Amino acid sequence: MVIPTYNEAVNLAWIVGRLRAAQPDLDVLVVDDGSPDGTGAVADELAAADPAVSVLHRTRKEGLGAAYLHGFRVALAAGYDVVGEMDADGSHQPEQLGRLLAALRDADLVIGSRWVPGGSVVNWPVRRELLSRGGNLYVRMLLGISVRDATAGYRLFRRTTLEKIDLDSVHSTGYVFQTDMVARTLAAGLTVREVPIEFVERVRGDSKMSGAVASESLRRITAWGMRERRDQLRRAWRR
């Protein structure tokens, strides 16, 4: 499981401990983007105490997508057949990971979804829920996909999925990375499944999500989606 971190010193040991207890056979890769609050040192302590935990230190904050791409490459080079994503702030419940693992039996990418039947969010203001639901509706309409929670960050990829996507061709570095990976998986003719999860808003530390970040992601998705639609029309015209 790849866990990107930036200033998560108060949460990291707590969430890694829960994850290791919930799935004792799972290995954890913490990817820290040079956190000034000492998150990297916390990660090193966890790795020293547990051989299933390893740490990748990056020198600066370059975005969520860049951290995941780096972590994916390391995991693939190490020979893992399944690679996951998970937030470090406790919003993704490690105890629900079994749902994603079960769904991976007949899927290439599994998403822990807030917006399918049975999914939920805890401690979100109405404005943020409307923003997320509306953003995902916009993504479905723009990209022509049926995934209900394309922006979610609780995921499991098969190795073959990441290889078929070709990570070197992925240039999304921010939060739009999540939508980009869903669209690429579907474009490759692979199967995406969503399973319901309970998403719990962090109770410790500062959220990295803001209205400005969400707006920027939507602008990037719009530009990217319009390019994709233009390319689709060109390909259809050439036939």
mmCIF file of C-alpha atoms in Angstrom:
data_model
loop_
_atom_site.group_PDB
_atom_site.id
_atom_site.type_symbol
_atom_site.label_atom_id
_atom_site.label_comp_id
_atom_site.label_asym_id
_atom_site.label_seq_id
_atom_site.Cartn_x
_atom_site.Cartn_y
_atom_site.Cartn_z
ATOM 1 C CA MET A 1 0.000 0.000 0.000
ATOM 2 C CA VAL A 2 1.444 3.354 -1.061
ATOM 3 C CA ILE A 3 0.734 6.147 1.424
ATOM 4 C CA PRO A 4 1.835 9.649 0.361
ATOM 5 C CA THR A 5 2.509 12.088 3.170
ATOM 6 C CA TYR A 6 3.044 15.774 3.717
ATOM 7 C CA ASN A 7 2.879 17.056 7.280
ATOM 8 C CA GLU A 8 1.113 13.980 8.687
ATOM 9 C CA ALA A 9 3.326 13.392 11.737
ATOM 10 C CA VAL A 10 0.313 13.289 14.065
ATOM 11 C CA ASN A 11 -1.496 10.676 11.971
ATOM 12 C CA LEU A 12 1.062 8.407 10.350
ATOM 13 C CA ALA A 13 1.845 5.937 13.158
ATOM 14 C CA TRP A 14 -1.857 5.711 13.996
ATOM 15 C CA ILE A 15 -2.980 4.894 10.448
ATOM 16 C CA VAL A 16 -0.073 2.530 9.670
ATOM 17 C CA GLY A 17 -0.745 0.657 12.916
ATOM 18 C CA ARG A 18 -4.403 0.225 11.999
ATOM 19 C CA LEU A 19 -3.503 -0.875 8.493
ATOM 20 C CA ARG A 20 -0.995 -3.484 9.675
ATOM 21 C CA ALA A 21 -3.514 -4.793 12.228
ATOM 22 C CA ALA A 22 -6.293 -5.020 9.638
ATOM 23 C CA GLN A 23 -4.120 -6.664 6.958
ATOM 24 C CA PRO A 24 -1.050 -8.280 8.600
ATOM 25 C CA ASP A 25 0.281 -9.622 5.284
ATOM 26 C CA LEU A 26 0.288 -6.231 3.610
ATOM 27 C CA ASP A 27 3.446 -4.160 3.019
ATOM 28 C CA VAL A 28 3.432 -0.374 3.357
ATOM 29 C CA LEU A 29 5.429 2.201 1.405
ATOM 30 C CA VAL A 30 5.343 5.714 2.861
ATOM 31 C CA VAL A 31 6.211 8.371 0.280
ATOM 32 C CA ASP A 32 7.075 11.583 2.093
ATOM 33 C CA ASP A 33 7.477 14.837 0.183
ATOM 34 C CA GLY A 34 10.001 16.447 2.507
ATOM 35 C CA SER A 35 7.492 17.242 5.272
ATOM 36 C CA PRO A 36 8.821 20.002 7.552
ATOM 37 C CA ASP A 37 6.860 18.660 10.554
ATOM 38 C CA GLY A 38 8.996 15.515 10.965
ATOM 39 C CA THR A 39 6.713 13.049 9.170
ATOM 40 C CA GLY A 40 9.735 11.515 7.471
ATOM 41 C CA ALA A 41 11.380 10.793 10.816
ATOM 42 C CA VAL A 42 8.186 9.164 12.098
ATOM 43 C CA ALA A 43 8.110 7.004 8.975
ATOM 44 C CA ASP A 44 11.739 5.987 9.514
ATOM 45 C CA GLU A 45 10.926 4.926 13.086
ATOM 46 C CA LEU A 46 8.021 2.802 11.849
ATOM 47 C CA ALA A 47 10.238 1.190 9.215
ATOM 48 C CA ALA A 48 12.954 0.458 11.774
ATOM 49 C CA ALA A 49 10.427 -1.321 13.982
ATOM 50 C CA ASP A 50 8.531 -3.183 11.252
ATOM 51 C CA PRO A 51 10.144 -4.828 8.193
ATOM 52 C CA ALA A 52 6.825 -4.581 6.332
ATOM 53 C CA VAL A 53 7.115 -0.768 6.324
ATOM 54 C CA SER A 54 9.493 1.101 4.029
ATOM 55 C CA VAL A 55 10.003 4.796 3.313
ATOM 56 C CA LEU A 56 10.686 6.794 0.182
ATOM 57 C CA HIS A 57 12.000 10.280 0.957
ATOM 58 C CA ARG A 58 11.410 12.945 -1.668
ATOM 59 C CA THR A 59 13.105 16.307 -1.399
ATOM 60 C CA ARG A 60 10.113 18.585 -1.968
ATOM 61 C CA LYS A 61 6.365 18.710 -2.346
ATOM 62 C CA GLU A 62 5.535 18.012 -5.991
ATOM 63 C CA GLY A 63 1.898 16.980 -5.799
ATOM 64 C CA LEU A 64 -0.170 13.947 -4.934
ATOM 65 C CA GLY A 65 0.072 12.396 -8.376
ATOM 66 C CA ALA A 66 3.844 12.747 -8.542
ATOM 67 C CA ALA A 67 4.200 11.029 -5.162
ATOM 68 C CA TYR A 68 1.957 8.153 -6.222
ATOM 69 C CA LEU A 69 3.734 7.686 -9.540
ATOM 70 C CA HIS A 70 7.079 7.468 -7.749
ATOM 71 C CA GLY A 71 5.667 4.990 -5.251
ATOM 72 C CA PHE A 72 4.067 2.892 -8.001
ATOM 73 C CA ARG A 73 7.355 2.610 -9.858
ATOM 74 C CA VAL A 74 9.150 1.493 -6.715
ATOM 75 C CA ALA A 75 6.447 -1.092 -5.954
ATOM 76 C CA LEU A 76 6.486 -2.466 -9.500
ATOM 77 C CA ALA A 77 10.279 -2.697 -9.475
ATOM 78 C CA ALA A 78 10.025 -4.672 -6.228
ATOM 79 C CA GLY A 79 7.745 -7.203 -7.937
ATOM 80 C CA TYR A 80 4.366 -6.541 -6.290
ATOM 81 C CA ASP A 81 1.316 -7.842 -8.170
ATOM 82 C CA VAL A 82 -1.152 -5.514 -6.405
ATOM 83 C CA VAL A 83 -0.464 -1.871 -5.564
ATOM 84 C CA GLY A 84 -2.806 0.287 -3.504
ATOM 85 C CA GLU A 85 -3.460 3.925 -2.646
ATOM 86 C CA MET A 86 -4.535 5.257 0.712
ATOM 87 C CA ASP A 87 -4.557 8.613 2.510
ATOM 88 C CA ALA A 88 -2.513 9.053 5.674
ATOM 89 C CA ASP A 89 -5.075 11.171 7.530
ATOM 90 C CA GLY A 90 -7.497 8.436 8.609
ATOM 91 C CA SER A 91 -10.215 9.288 6.106
ATOM 92 C CA HIS A 92 -9.832 5.842 4.526
ATOM 93 C CA GLN A 93 -10.640 3.101 6.980
ATOM 94 C CA PRO A 94 -8.020 0.290 6.917
ATOM 95 C CA GLU A 95 -10.626 -2.056 8.366
ATOM 96 C CA GLN A 96 -12.580 -1.767 5.090
ATOM 97 C CA LEU A 97 -9.671 -2.727 2.843
ATOM 98 C CA GLY A 98 -10.956 -6.299 2.708
ATOM 99 C CA ARG A 99 -13.885 -5.047 0.596
ATOM 100 C CA LEU A 100 -11.483 -3.754 -2.044
ATOM 101 C CA LEU A 101 -9.381 -6.915 -1.980
ATOM 102 C CA ALA A 102 -12.460 -9.090 -2.507
ATOM 103 C CA ALA A 103 -13.593 -6.980 -5.467
ATOM 104 C CA LEU A 104 -10.171 -7.204 -7.109
ATOM 105 C CA ARG A 105 -10.797 -10.864 -7.935
ATOM 106 C CA ASP A 106 -12.657 -9.851 -11.078
ATOM 107 C CA ALA A 107 -11.419 -6.303 -11.666
ATOM 108 C CA ASP A 108 -8.316 -4.458 -12.823
ATOM 109 C CA LEU A 109 -8.873 -1.395 -10.621
ATOM 110 C CA VAL A 110 -11.028 -1.230 -7.501
ATOM 111 C CA ILE A 111 -12.142 2.084 -6.001
ATOM 112 C CA GLY A 112 -13.451 2.599 -2.483
ATOM 113 C CA SER A 113 -16.378 4.825 -3.357
ATOM 114 C CA ARG A 114 -18.308 7.373 -1.325
ATOM 115 C CA TRP A 115 -21.030 7.822 -3.917
ATOM 116 C CA VAL A 116 -22.304 4.319 -4.691
ATOM 117 C CA PRO A 117 -25.161 2.762 -2.678
ATOM 118 C CA GLY A 118 -23.838 1.936 0.785
ATOM 119 C CA GLY A 119 -21.071 4.530 0.611
ATOM 120 C CA SER A 120 -21.063 7.521 2.957
ATOM 121 C CA VAL A 121 -19.113 10.461 4.317
ATOM 122 C CA VAL A 122 -18.778 11.482 7.957
ATOM 123 C CA ASN A 123 -18.280 15.028 9.273
ATOM 124 C CA TRP A 124 -18.449 16.768 5.910
ATOM 125 C CA PRO A 125 -20.296 20.071 5.566
ATOM 126 C CA VAL A 126 -23.052 20.103 2.963
ATOM 127 C CA ARG A 127 -21.024 22.444 0.746
ATOM 128 C CA ARG A 128 -18.136 20.009 0.485
ATOM 129 C CA GLU A 129 -20.401 17.062 -0.250
ATOM 130 C CA LEU A 130 -22.152 19.020 -3.000
ATOM 131 C CA LEU A 131 -18.767 20.027 -4.418
ATOM 132 C CA SER A 132 -17.593 16.410 -4.552
ATOM 133 C CA ARG A 133 -20.838 15.019 -5.935
ATOM 134 C CA GLY A 134 -21.073 17.812 -8.486
ATOM 135 C CA GLY A 135 -17.454 17.420 -9.510
ATOM 136 C CA ASN A 136 -17.911 13.704 -10.073
ATOM 137 C CA LEU A 137 -21.102 14.290 -12.067
ATOM 138 C CA TYR A 138 -19.180 16.762 -14.214
ATOM 139 C CA VAL A 139 -16.419 14.194 -14.768
ATOM 140 C CA ARG A 140 -18.938 11.546 -15.840
ATOM 141 C CA MET A 141 -20.601 13.894 -18.296
ATOM 142 C CA LEU A 142 -17.375 15.324 -19.713
ATOM 143 C CA LEU A 143 -15.479 12.066 -20.068
ATOM 144 C CA GLY A 144 -18.428 9.807 -20.775
ATOM 145 C CA ILE A 145 -17.637 7.331 -17.985
ATOM 146 C CA SER A 146 -19.940 5.651 -15.467
ATOM 147 C CA VAL A 147 -17.636 5.654 -12.413
ATOM 148 C CA ARG A 148 -19.444 7.419 -9.567
ATOM 149 C CA ASP A 149 -16.381 8.455 -7.560
ATOM 150 C CA ALA A 150 -13.565 9.067 -10.032
ATOM 151 C CA THR A 151 -11.846 11.454 -7.611
ATOM 152 C CA ALA A 152 -11.594 8.925 -4.766
ATOM 153 C CA GLY A 153 -8.164 8.009 -3.429
ATOM 154 C CA TYR A 154 -8.741 4.601 -1.806
ATOM 155 C CA ARG A 155 -7.766 2.155 -4.551
ATOM 156 C CA LEU A 156 -6.187 -1.127 -5.565
ATOM 157 C CA PHE A 157 -4.498 -1.617 -8.937
ATOM 158 C CA ARG A 158 -3.349 -4.850 -10.462
ATOM 159 C CA ARG A 159 0.258 -4.768 -11.621
ATOM 160 C CA THR A 160 -0.922 -5.498 -15.149
ATOM 161 C CA THR A 161 -3.179 -2.440 -15.036
ATOM 162 C CA LEU A 162 -0.349 -0.064 -14.181
ATOM 163 C CA GLU A 163 1.831 -1.651 -16.847
ATOM 164 C CA LYS A 164 -0.862 -1.323 -19.509
ATOM 165 C CA ILE A 165 -1.537 2.310 -18.589
ATOM 166 C CA ASP A 166 2.192 3.114 -19.081
ATOM 167 C CA LEU A 167 3.084 5.292 -16.103
ATOM 168 C CA ASP A 168 5.677 7.209 -18.106
ATOM 169 C CA SER A 169 2.835 8.705 -20.145
ATOM 170 C CA VAL A 170 1.022 10.036 -17.050
ATOM 171 C CA HIS A 171 1.840 13.684 -16.386
ATOM 172 C CA SER A 172 -0.887 14.608 -13.880
ATOM 173 C CA THR A 173 0.724 15.623 -10.607
ATOM 174 C CA GLY A 174 -2.111 17.078 -8.507
ATOM 175 C CA TYR A 175 -5.492 15.755 -7.394
ATOM 176 C CA VAL A 176 -6.612 15.398 -11.021
ATOM 177 C CA PHE A 177 -4.280 12.371 -11.088
ATOM 178 C CA GLN A 178 -7.044 10.215 -9.609
ATOM 179 C CA THR A 179 -9.484 10.993 -12.417
ATOM 180 C CA ASP A 180 -6.746 10.623 -15.005
ATOM 181 C CA MET A 181 -5.918 7.095 -13.819
ATOM 182 C CA VAL A 182 -9.575 6.018 -13.931
ATOM 183 C CA ALA A 183 -10.005 7.334 -17.458
ATOM 184 C CA ARG A 184 -6.795 5.679 -18.643
ATOM 185 C CA THR A 185 -7.810 2.352 -17.123
ATOM 186 C CA LEU A 186 -11.171 2.437 -18.890
ATOM 187 C CA ALA A 187 -9.600 3.601 -22.169
ATOM 188 C CA ALA A 188 -7.315 0.567 -22.014
ATOM 189 C CA GLY A 189 -10.394 -1.668 -22.017
ATOM 190 C CA LEU A 190 -9.910 -2.746 -18.399
ATOM 191 C CA THR A 191 -12.497 -3.310 -15.673
ATOM 192 C CA VAL A 192 -13.095 -0.769 -12.896
ATOM 193 C CA ARG A 193 -15.234 -1.729 -9.906
ATOM 194 C CA GLU A 194 -16.466 0.479 -7.086
ATOM 195 C CA VAL A 195 -17.200 -0.770 -3.590
ATOM 196 C CA PRO A 196 -18.901 1.310 -0.889
ATOM 197 C CA ILE A 197 -16.780 2.756 1.914
ATOM 198 C CA GLU A 198 -17.329 5.099 4.825
ATOM 199 C CA PHE A 199 -15.135 8.150 4.322
ATOM 200 C CA VAL A 200 -14.362 9.941 7.599
ATOM 201 C CA GLU A 201 -13.116 13.515 7.561
ATOM 202 C CA ARG A 202 -9.802 13.908 9.346
ATOM 203 C CA VAL A 203 -9.869 14.831 13.007
ATOM 204 C CA ARG A 204 -6.154 15.628 13.366
ATOM 205 C CA GLY A 205 -3.917 17.799 11.233
ATOM 206 C CA ASP A 206 -4.781 20.139 8.389
ATOM 207 C CA SER A 207 -6.644 19.143 5.242
ATOM 208 C CA LYS A 208 -4.803 19.575 1.945
ATOM 209 C CA MET A 209 -8.108 20.022 0.099
ATOM 210 C CA SER A 210 -9.560 23.487 -0.371
ATOM 211 C CA GLY A 211 -11.940 25.261 -2.686
ATOM 212 C CA ALA A 212 -8.985 26.573 -4.679
ATOM 213 C CA VAL A 213 -7.527 23.076 -5.078
ATOM 214 C CA ALA A 214 -10.894 21.673 -6.163
ATOM 215 C CA SER A 215 -11.419 24.498 -8.655
ATOM 216 C CA GLU A 216 -7.974 23.995 -10.132
ATOM 217 C CA SER A 217 -8.637 20.270 -10.505
ATOM 218 C CA LEU A 218 -11.915 20.951 -12.327
ATOM 219 C CA ARG A 219 -10.179 23.402 -14.674
ATOM 220 C CA ARG A 220 -7.539 20.824 -15.493
ATOM 221 C CA ILE A 221 -10.132 18.097 -15.979
ATOM 222 C CA THR A 222 -12.062 20.403 -18.329
ATOM 223 C CA ALA A 223 -9.013 21.158 -20.465
ATOM 224 C CA TRP A 224 -7.915 17.530 -20.485
ATOM 225 C CA GLY A 225 -11.417 16.238 -21.189
ATOM 226 C CA MET A 226 -11.930 18.641 -24.083
ATOM 227 C CA ARG A 227 -8.640 17.510 -25.615
ATOM 228 C CA GLU A 228 -9.715 13.882 -25.248
ATOM 229 C CA ARG A 229 -13.065 14.558 -26.925
ATOM 230 C CA ARG A 230 -11.299 16.438 -29.751
ATOM 231 C CA ASP A 231 -8.908 13.523 -30.263
ATOM 232 C CA GLN A 232 -11.816 11.071 -30.271
ATOM 233 C CA LEU A 233 -13.535 13.056 -33.008
ATOM 234 C CA ARG A 234 -10.355 13.159 -35.063
ATOM 235 C CA ARG A 235 -9.891 9.409 -34.756
ATOM 236 C CA ALA A 236 -13.507 8.812 -35.739
ATOM 237 C CA TRP A 237 -13.154 11.149 -38.743
ATOM 238 C CA ARG A 238 -10.073 9.295 -40.008
ATOM 239 C CA ARG A 239 -11.980 6.019 -40.050
#
